[in-house]
Amino acid sequence: MLFPEIVITGCGNPLFADDGFGPAVVEELQKLQLPDNVKVIDAGLGGPHFIFTLIDPEKTKKLIIIDIADFGAEPGDLTLLRVEDLPAGSYRDAHSWDLTEPLQRLKDRVDITVIGCQPKHVTAPDFELGLTEEVSNAVPKTVRTVLELIGVDYGMAIENLRKEECQRAFGES
């Protein structure tokens, strides 16, 4: 089996400013000790299509995808999408491969949630490292959302994330 019961994958490329949101959230999640039935993967830029086609629906029951999504909100705002919310061709990777197609095949046997973050600034094809402040501030909230979706009460870690979020909001160090 390639994947455990719960797969969390961040999509995007940190070389293109806010497009690095998914990998940034994955980096934070990988710092936490999660249950053995959870796998956190940085799918990067070109890998999401392959990862979604390699999931074994007999083993994997939940897939959470973290990515940027332009849904006309304020930068850093989050939305939760189901596969049914993604018409064919509406969710593509950097190579213009339709990511909805492998997700449509899985959706009846795997619980799939896409956490989308409204980007402020994506620079592709020009390189720019780092997330904008608005999108960076959405990372702790996204981590908490993921933990809620997988039913993990991380207690102290959530408290620490809240402290970090407050410190950022009020400019404390």
C-alpha positions as protocol buffer text, in pm:
chain_id: "A"
residue {
  index: 1
  type: MET
  ca { x: 0 y: 0 z: 0 }
}
residue {
  index: 2
  type: LEU
  ca { x: 136 y: 336 z: -97 }
}
residue {
  index: 3
  type: PHE
  ca { x: -62 y: 550 z: 146 }
}
residue {
  index: 4
  type: PRO
  ca { x: -212 y: 521 z: 492 }
}
residue {
  index: 5
  type: GLU
  ca { x: -569 y: 592 z: 594 }
}
residue {
  index: 6
  type: ILE
  ca { x: -535 y: 973 z: 587 }
}
residue {
  index: 7
  type: VAL
  ca { x: -325 y: 1158 z: 329 }
}
residue {
  index: 8
  type: ILE
  ca { x: -257 y: 1529 z: 358 }
}
residue {
  index: 9
  type: THR
  ca { x: -87 y: 1687 z: 60 }
}
residue {
  index: 10
  type: GLY
  ca { x: 34 y: 2040 z: -3 }
}
residue {
  index: 11
  type: CYS
  ca { x: 52 y: 2154 z: -363 }
}
residue {
  index: 12
  type: GLY
  ca { x: 248 y: 2444 z: -503 }
}
residue {
  index: 13
  type: ASN
  ca { x: 594 y: 2584 z: -560 }
}
residue {
  index: 14
  type: PRO
  ca { x: 774 y: 2799 z: -302 }
}
residue {
  index: 15
  type: LEU
  ca { x: 968 y: 2965 z: -586 }
}
residue {
  index: 16
  type: PHE
  ca { x: 655 y: 3152 z: -696 }
}
residue {
  index: 17
  type: ALA
  ca { x: 562 y: 3354 z: -383 }
}
residue {
  index: 18
  type: ASP
  ca { x: 213 y: 3261 z: -253 }
}
residue {
  index: 19
  type: ASP
  ca { x: 210 y: 2947 z: -468 }
}
residue {
  index: 20
  type: GLY
  ca { x: 425 y: 2803 z: -189 }
}
residue {
  index: 21
  type: PHE
  ca { x: 131 y: 2803 z: 54 }
}
residue {
  index: 22
  type: GLY
  ca { x: 65 y: 2427 z: 35 }
}
residue {
  index: 23
  type: PRO
  ca { x: 429 y: 2331 z: 97 }
}
residue {
  index: 24
  type: ALA
  ca { x: 449 y: 2588 z: 383 }
}
residue {
  index: 25
  type: VAL
  ca { x: 152 y: 2426 z: 559 }
}
residue {
  index: 26
  type: VAL
  ca { x: 303 y: 2080 z: 502 }
}
residue {
  index: 27
  type: GLU
  ca { x: 629 y: 2198 z: 657 }
}
residue {
  index: 28
  type: GLU
  ca { x: 441 y: 2303 z: 973 }
}
residue {
  index: 29
  type: LEU
  ca { x: 241 y: 1980 z: 986 }
}
residue {
  index: 30
  type: GLN
  ca { x: 559 y: 1774 z: 955 }
}
residue {
  index: 31
  type: LYS
  ca { x: 684 y: 1933 z: 1278 }
}
residue {
  index: 32
  type: LEU
  ca { x: 391 y: 1777 z: 1465 }
}
residue {
  index: 33
  type: GLN
  ca { x: 371 y: 1419 z: 1584 }
}
residue {
  index: 34
  type: LEU
  ca { x: 65 y: 1289 z: 1404 }
}
residue {
  index: 35
  type: PRO
  ca { x: -98 y: 946 z: 1436 }
}
residue {
  index: 36
  type: ASP
  ca { x: 56 y: 658 z: 1239 }
}
residue {
  index: 37
  type: ASN
  ca { x: -243 y: 644 z: 1006 }
}
residue {
  index: 38
  type: VAL
  ca { x: -163 y: 996 z: 873 }
}
residue {
  index: 39
  type: LYS
  ca { x: 86 y: 1077 z: 596 }
}
residue {
  index: 40
  type: VAL
  ca { x: 179 y: 1436 z: 513 }
}
residue {
  index: 41
  type: ILE
  ca { x: 327 y: 1492 z: 165 }
}
residue {
  index: 42
  type: ASP
  ca { x: 470 y: 1793 z: -16 }
}
residue {
  index: 43
  type: ALA
  ca { x: 331 y: 1724 z: -362 }
}
residue {
  index: 44
  type: GLY
  ca { x: 517 y: 2018 z: -505 }
}
residue {
  index: 45
  type: LEU
  ca { x: 438 y: 2160 z: -841 }
}
residue {
  index: 46
  type: GLY
  ca { x: 415 y: 1872 z: -1083 }
}
residue {
  index: 47
  type: GLY
  ca { x: 349 y: 1580 z: -854 }
}
residue {
  index: 48
  type: PRO
  ca { x: -15 y: 1622 z: -747 }
}
residue {
  index: 49
  type: HIS
  ca { x: -156 y: 1444 z: -1051 }
}
residue {
  index: 50
  type: PHE
  ca { x: 66 y: 1141 z: -987 }
}
residue {
  index: 51
  type: ILE
  ca { x: -2 y: 1133 z: -614 }
}
residue {
  index: 52
  type: PHE
  ca { x: -377 y: 1140 z: -667 }
}
residue {
  index: 53
  type: THR
  ca { x: -355 y: 854 z: -917 }
}
residue {
  index: 54
  type: LEU
  ca { x: -144 y: 643 z: -677 }
}
residue {
  index: 55
  type: ILE
  ca { x: -388 y: 651 z: -386 }
}
residue {
  index: 56
  type: ASP
  ca { x: -538 y: 313 z: -303 }
}
residue {
  index: 57
  type: PRO
  ca { x: -907 y: 369 z: -218 }
}
residue {
  index: 58
  type: GLU
  ca { x: -910 y: 38 z: -31 }
}
residue {
  index: 59
  type: LYS
  ca { x: -657 y: 182 z: 214 }
}
residue {
  index: 60
  type: THR
  ca { x: -693 y: 561 z: 203 }
}
residue {
  index: 61
  type: LYS
  ca { x: -1020 y: 692 z: 344 }
}
residue {
  index: 62
  type: LYS
  ca { x: -948 y: 1065 z: 363 }
}
residue {
  index: 63
  type: LEU
  ca { x: -749 y: 1300 z: 136 }
}
residue {
  index: 64
  type: ILE
  ca { x: -689 y: 1662 z: 230 }
}
residue {
  index: 65
  type: ILE
  ca { x: -535 y: 1885 z: -36 }
}
residue {
  index: 66
  type: ILE
  ca { x: -386 y: 2222 z: 57 }
}
residue {
  index: 67
  type: ASP
  ca { x: -336 y: 2468 z: -227 }
}
residue {
  index: 68
  type: ILE
  ca { x: -393 y: 2825 z: -334 }
}
residue {
  index: 69
  type: ALA
  ca { x: -727 y: 2897 z: -499 }
}
residue {
  index: 70
  type: ASP
  ca { x: -851 y: 3217 z: -654 }
}
residue {
  index: 71
  type: PHE
  ca { x: -1208 y: 3243 z: -527 }
}
residue {
  index: 72
  type: GLY
  ca { x: -1230 y: 3624 z: -524 }
}
residue {
  index: 73
  type: ALA
  ca { x: -1178 y: 3665 z: -150 }
}
residue {
  index: 74
  type: GLU
  ca { x: -927 y: 3869 z: 49 }
}
residue {
  index: 75
  type: PRO
  ca { x: -567 y: 3741 z: 40 }
}
residue {
  index: 76
  type: GLY
  ca { x: -519 y: 3481 z: 311 }
}
residue {
  index: 77
  type: ASP
  ca { x: -888 y: 3388 z: 332 }
}
residue {
  index: 78
  type: LEU
  ca { x: -954 y: 3015 z: 334 }
}
residue {
  index: 79
  type: THR
  ca { x: -1224 y: 2805 z: 175 }
}
residue {
  index: 80
  type: LEU
  ca { x: -1308 y: 2437 z: 202 }
}
residue {
  index: 81
  type: LEU
  ca { x: -1403 y: 2276 z: -127 }
}
residue {
  index: 82
  type: ARG
  ca { x: -1538 y: 1932 z: -210 }
}
residue {
  index: 83
  type: VAL
  ca { x: -1468 y: 1761 z: -541 }
}
residue {
  index: 84
  type: GLU
  ca { x: -1827 y: 1837 z: -638 }
}
residue {
  index: 85
  type: ASP
  ca { x: -1735 y: 2208 z: -616 }
}
residue {
  index: 86
  type: LEU
  ca { x: -1464 y: 2162 z: -882 }
}
residue {
  index: 87
  type: PRO
  ca { x: -1605 y: 2133 z: -1235 }
}
residue {
  index: 88
  type: ALA
  ca { x: -1391 y: 1933 z: -1480 }
}
residue {
  index: 89
  type: GLY
  ca { x: -1092 y: 2138 z: -1589 }
}
residue {
  index: 90
  type: SER
  ca { x: -1129 y: 2396 z: -1311 }
}
residue {
  index: 91
  type: TYR
  ca { x: -836 y: 2268 z: -1101 }
}
residue {
  index: 92
  type: ARG
  ca { x: -512 y: 2229 z: -1294 }
}
residue {
  index: 93
  type: ASP
  ca { x: -149 y: 2191 z: -1202 }
}
residue {
  index: 94
  type: ALA
  ca { x: 134 y: 2404 z: -1340 }
}
residue {
  index: 95
  type: HIS
  ca { x: 154 y: 2176 z: -1643 }
}
residue {
  index: 96
  type: SER
  ca { x: -215 y: 2233 z: -1717 }
}
residue {
  index: 97
  type: TRP
  ca { x: -304 y: 1875 z: -1625 }
}
residue {
  index: 98
  type: ASP
  ca { x: -658 y: 1849 z: -1499 }
}
residue {
  index: 99
  type: LEU
  ca { x: -643 y: 1751 z: -1131 }
}
residue {
  index: 100
  type: THR
  ca { x: -1020 y: 1708 z: -1108 }
}
residue {
  index: 101
  type: GLU
  ca { x: -1009 y: 1395 z: -1324 }
}
residue {
  index: 102
  type: PRO
  ca { x: -820 y: 1168 z: -1075 }
}
residue {
  index: 103
  type: LEU
  ca { x: -1015 y: 1326 z: -787 }
}
residue {
  index: 104
  type: GLN
  ca { x: -1348 y: 1253 z: -958 }
}
residue {
  index: 105
  type: ARG
  ca { x: -1249 y: 885 z: -981 }
}
residue {
  index: 106
  type: LEU
  ca { x: -1167 y: 874 z: -608 }
}
residue {
  index: 107
  type: LYS
  ca { x: -1447 y: 1085 z: -462 }
}
residue {
  index: 108
  type: ASP
  ca { x: -1700 y: 805 z: -413 }
}
residue {
  index: 109
  type: ARG
  ca { x: -1458 y: 596 z: -207 }
}
residue {
  index: 110
  type: VAL
  ca { x: -1230 y: 858 z: -49 }
}
residue {
  index: 111
  type: ASP
  ca { x: -1344 y: 1162 z: 152 }
}
residue {
  index: 112
  type: ILE
  ca { x: -1170 y: 1450 z: -28 }
}
residue {
  index: 113
  type: THR
  ca { x: -1141 y: 1808 z: 97 }
}
residue {
  index: 114
  type: VAL
  ca { x: -948 y: 2087 z: -71 }
}
residue {
  index: 115
  type: ILE
  ca { x: -839 y: 2371 z: 158 }
}
residue {
  index: 116
  type: GLY
  ca { x: -789 y: 2668 z: -69 }
}
residue {
  index: 117
  type: CYS
  ca { x: -616 y: 2989 z: 31 }
}
residue {
  index: 118
  type: GLN
  ca { x: -674 y: 3309 z: -164 }
}
residue {
  index: 119
  type: PRO
  ca { x: -330 y: 3420 z: -288 }
}
residue {
  index: 120
  type: LYS
  ca { x: -221 y: 3782 z: -303 }
}
residue {
  index: 121
  type: HIS
  ca { x: 76 y: 3743 z: -529 }
}
residue {
  index: 122
  type: VAL
  ca { x: 190 y: 3456 z: -753 }
}
residue {
  index: 123
  type: THR
  ca { x: 496 y: 3528 z: -965 }
}
residue {
  index: 124
  type: ALA
  ca { x: 521 y: 3226 z: -1200 }
}
residue {
  index: 125
  type: PRO
  ca { x: 719 y: 3204 z: -1420 }
}
residue {
  index: 126
  type: ASP
  ca { x: 937 y: 3460 z: -1238 }
}
residue {
  index: 127
  type: PHE
  ca { x: 1100 y: 3346 z: -914 }
}
residue {
  index: 128
  type: GLU
  ca { x: 1021 y: 3510 z: -581 }
}
residue {
  index: 129
  type: LEU
  ca { x: 1077 y: 3330 z: -253 }
}
residue {
  index: 130
  type: GLY
  ca { x: 842 y: 3375 z: 41 }
}
residue {
  index: 131
  type: LEU
  ca { x: 474 y: 3411 z: 108 }
}
residue {
  index: 132
  type: THR
  ca { x: 303 y: 3746 z: 141 }
}
residue {
  index: 133
  type: GLU
  ca { x: 216 y: 3842 z: 498 }
}
residue {
  index: 134
  type: GLU
  ca { x: -155 y: 3771 z: 447 }
}
residue {
  index: 135
  type: VAL
  ca { x: -97 y: 3421 z: 315 }
}
residue {
  index: 136
  type: SER
  ca { x: 174 y: 3348 z: 572 }
}
residue {
  index: 137
  type: ASN
  ca { x: -73 y: 3443 z: 846 }
}
residue {
  index: 138
  type: ALA
  ca { x: -316 y: 3183 z: 708 }
}
residue {
  index: 139
  type: VAL
  ca { x: -72 y: 2896 z: 772 }
}
residue {
  index: 140
  type: PRO
  ca { x: -150 y: 2842 z: 1146 }
}
residue {
  index: 141
  type: LYS
  ca { x: -525 y: 2858 z: 1082 }
}
residue {
  index: 142
  type: THR
  ca { x: -486 y: 2602 z: 805 }
}
residue {
  index: 143
  type: VAL
  ca { x: -289 y: 2371 z: 1034 }
}
residue {
  index: 144
  type: ARG
  ca { x: -569 y: 2394 z: 1292 }
}
residue {
  index: 145
  type: THR
  ca { x: -828 y: 2326 z: 1022 }
}
residue {
  index: 146
  type: VAL
  ca { x: -638 y: 2017 z: 908 }
}
residue {
  index: 147
  type: LEU
  ca { x: -613 y: 1890 z: 1266 }
}
residue {
  index: 148
  type: GLU
  ca { x: -988 y: 1940 z: 1311 }
}
residue {
  index: 149
  type: LEU
  ca { x: -1059 y: 1759 z: 983 }
}
residue {
  index: 150
  type: ILE
  ca { x: -853 y: 1456 z: 1089 }
}
residue {
  index: 151
  type: GLY
  ca { x: -992 y: 1461 z: 1443 }
}
residue {
  index: 152
  type: VAL
  ca { x: -664 y: 1534 z: 1617 }
}
residue {
  index: 153
  type: ASP
  ca { x: -677 y: 1753 z: 1925 }
}
residue {
  index: 154
  type: TYR
  ca { x: -318 y: 1857 z: 1937 }
}
residue {
  index: 155
  type: GLY
  ca { x: -367 y: 2050 z: 2262 }
}
residue {
  index: 156
  type: MET
  ca { x: -45 y: 2229 z: 2334 }
}
residue {
  index: 157
  type: ALA
  ca { x: 51 y: 2253 z: 1968 }
}
residue {
  index: 158
  type: ILE
  ca { x: -274 y: 2428 z: 1884 }
}
residue {
  index: 159
  type: GLU
  ca { x: -218 y: 2661 z: 2179 }
}
residue {
  index: 160
  type: ASN
  ca { x: 132 y: 2740 z: 2050 }
}
residue {
  index: 161
  type: LEU
  ca { x: -2 y: 2804 z: 1701 }
}
residue {
  index: 162
  type: ARG
  ca { x: -258 y: 3045 z: 1846 }
}
residue {
  index: 163
  type: LYS
  ca { x: 18 y: 3228 z: 2037 }
}
residue {
  index: 164
  type: GLU
  ca { x: 222 y: 3257 z: 1718 }
}
residue {
  index: 165
  type: GLU
  ca { x: -81 y: 3384 z: 1530 }
}
residue {
  index: 166
  type: CYS
  ca { x: -151 y: 3647 z: 1800 }
}
residue {
  index: 167
  type: GLN
  ca { x: 213 y: 3751 z: 1806 }
}
residue {
  index: 168
  type: ARG
  ca { x: 205 y: 3803 z: 1431 }
}
residue {
  index: 169
  type: ALA
  ca { x: -123 y: 3992 z: 1449 }
}
residue {
  index: 170
  type: PHE
  ca { x: 2 y: 4228 z: 1719 }
}
residue {
  index: 171
  type: GLY
  ca { x: 361 y: 4253 z: 1597 }
}
residue {
  index: 172
  type: GLU
  ca { x: 514 y: 4091 z: 1903 }
}
residue {
  index: 173
  type: SER
  ca { x: 830 y: 3884 z: 1869 }
}
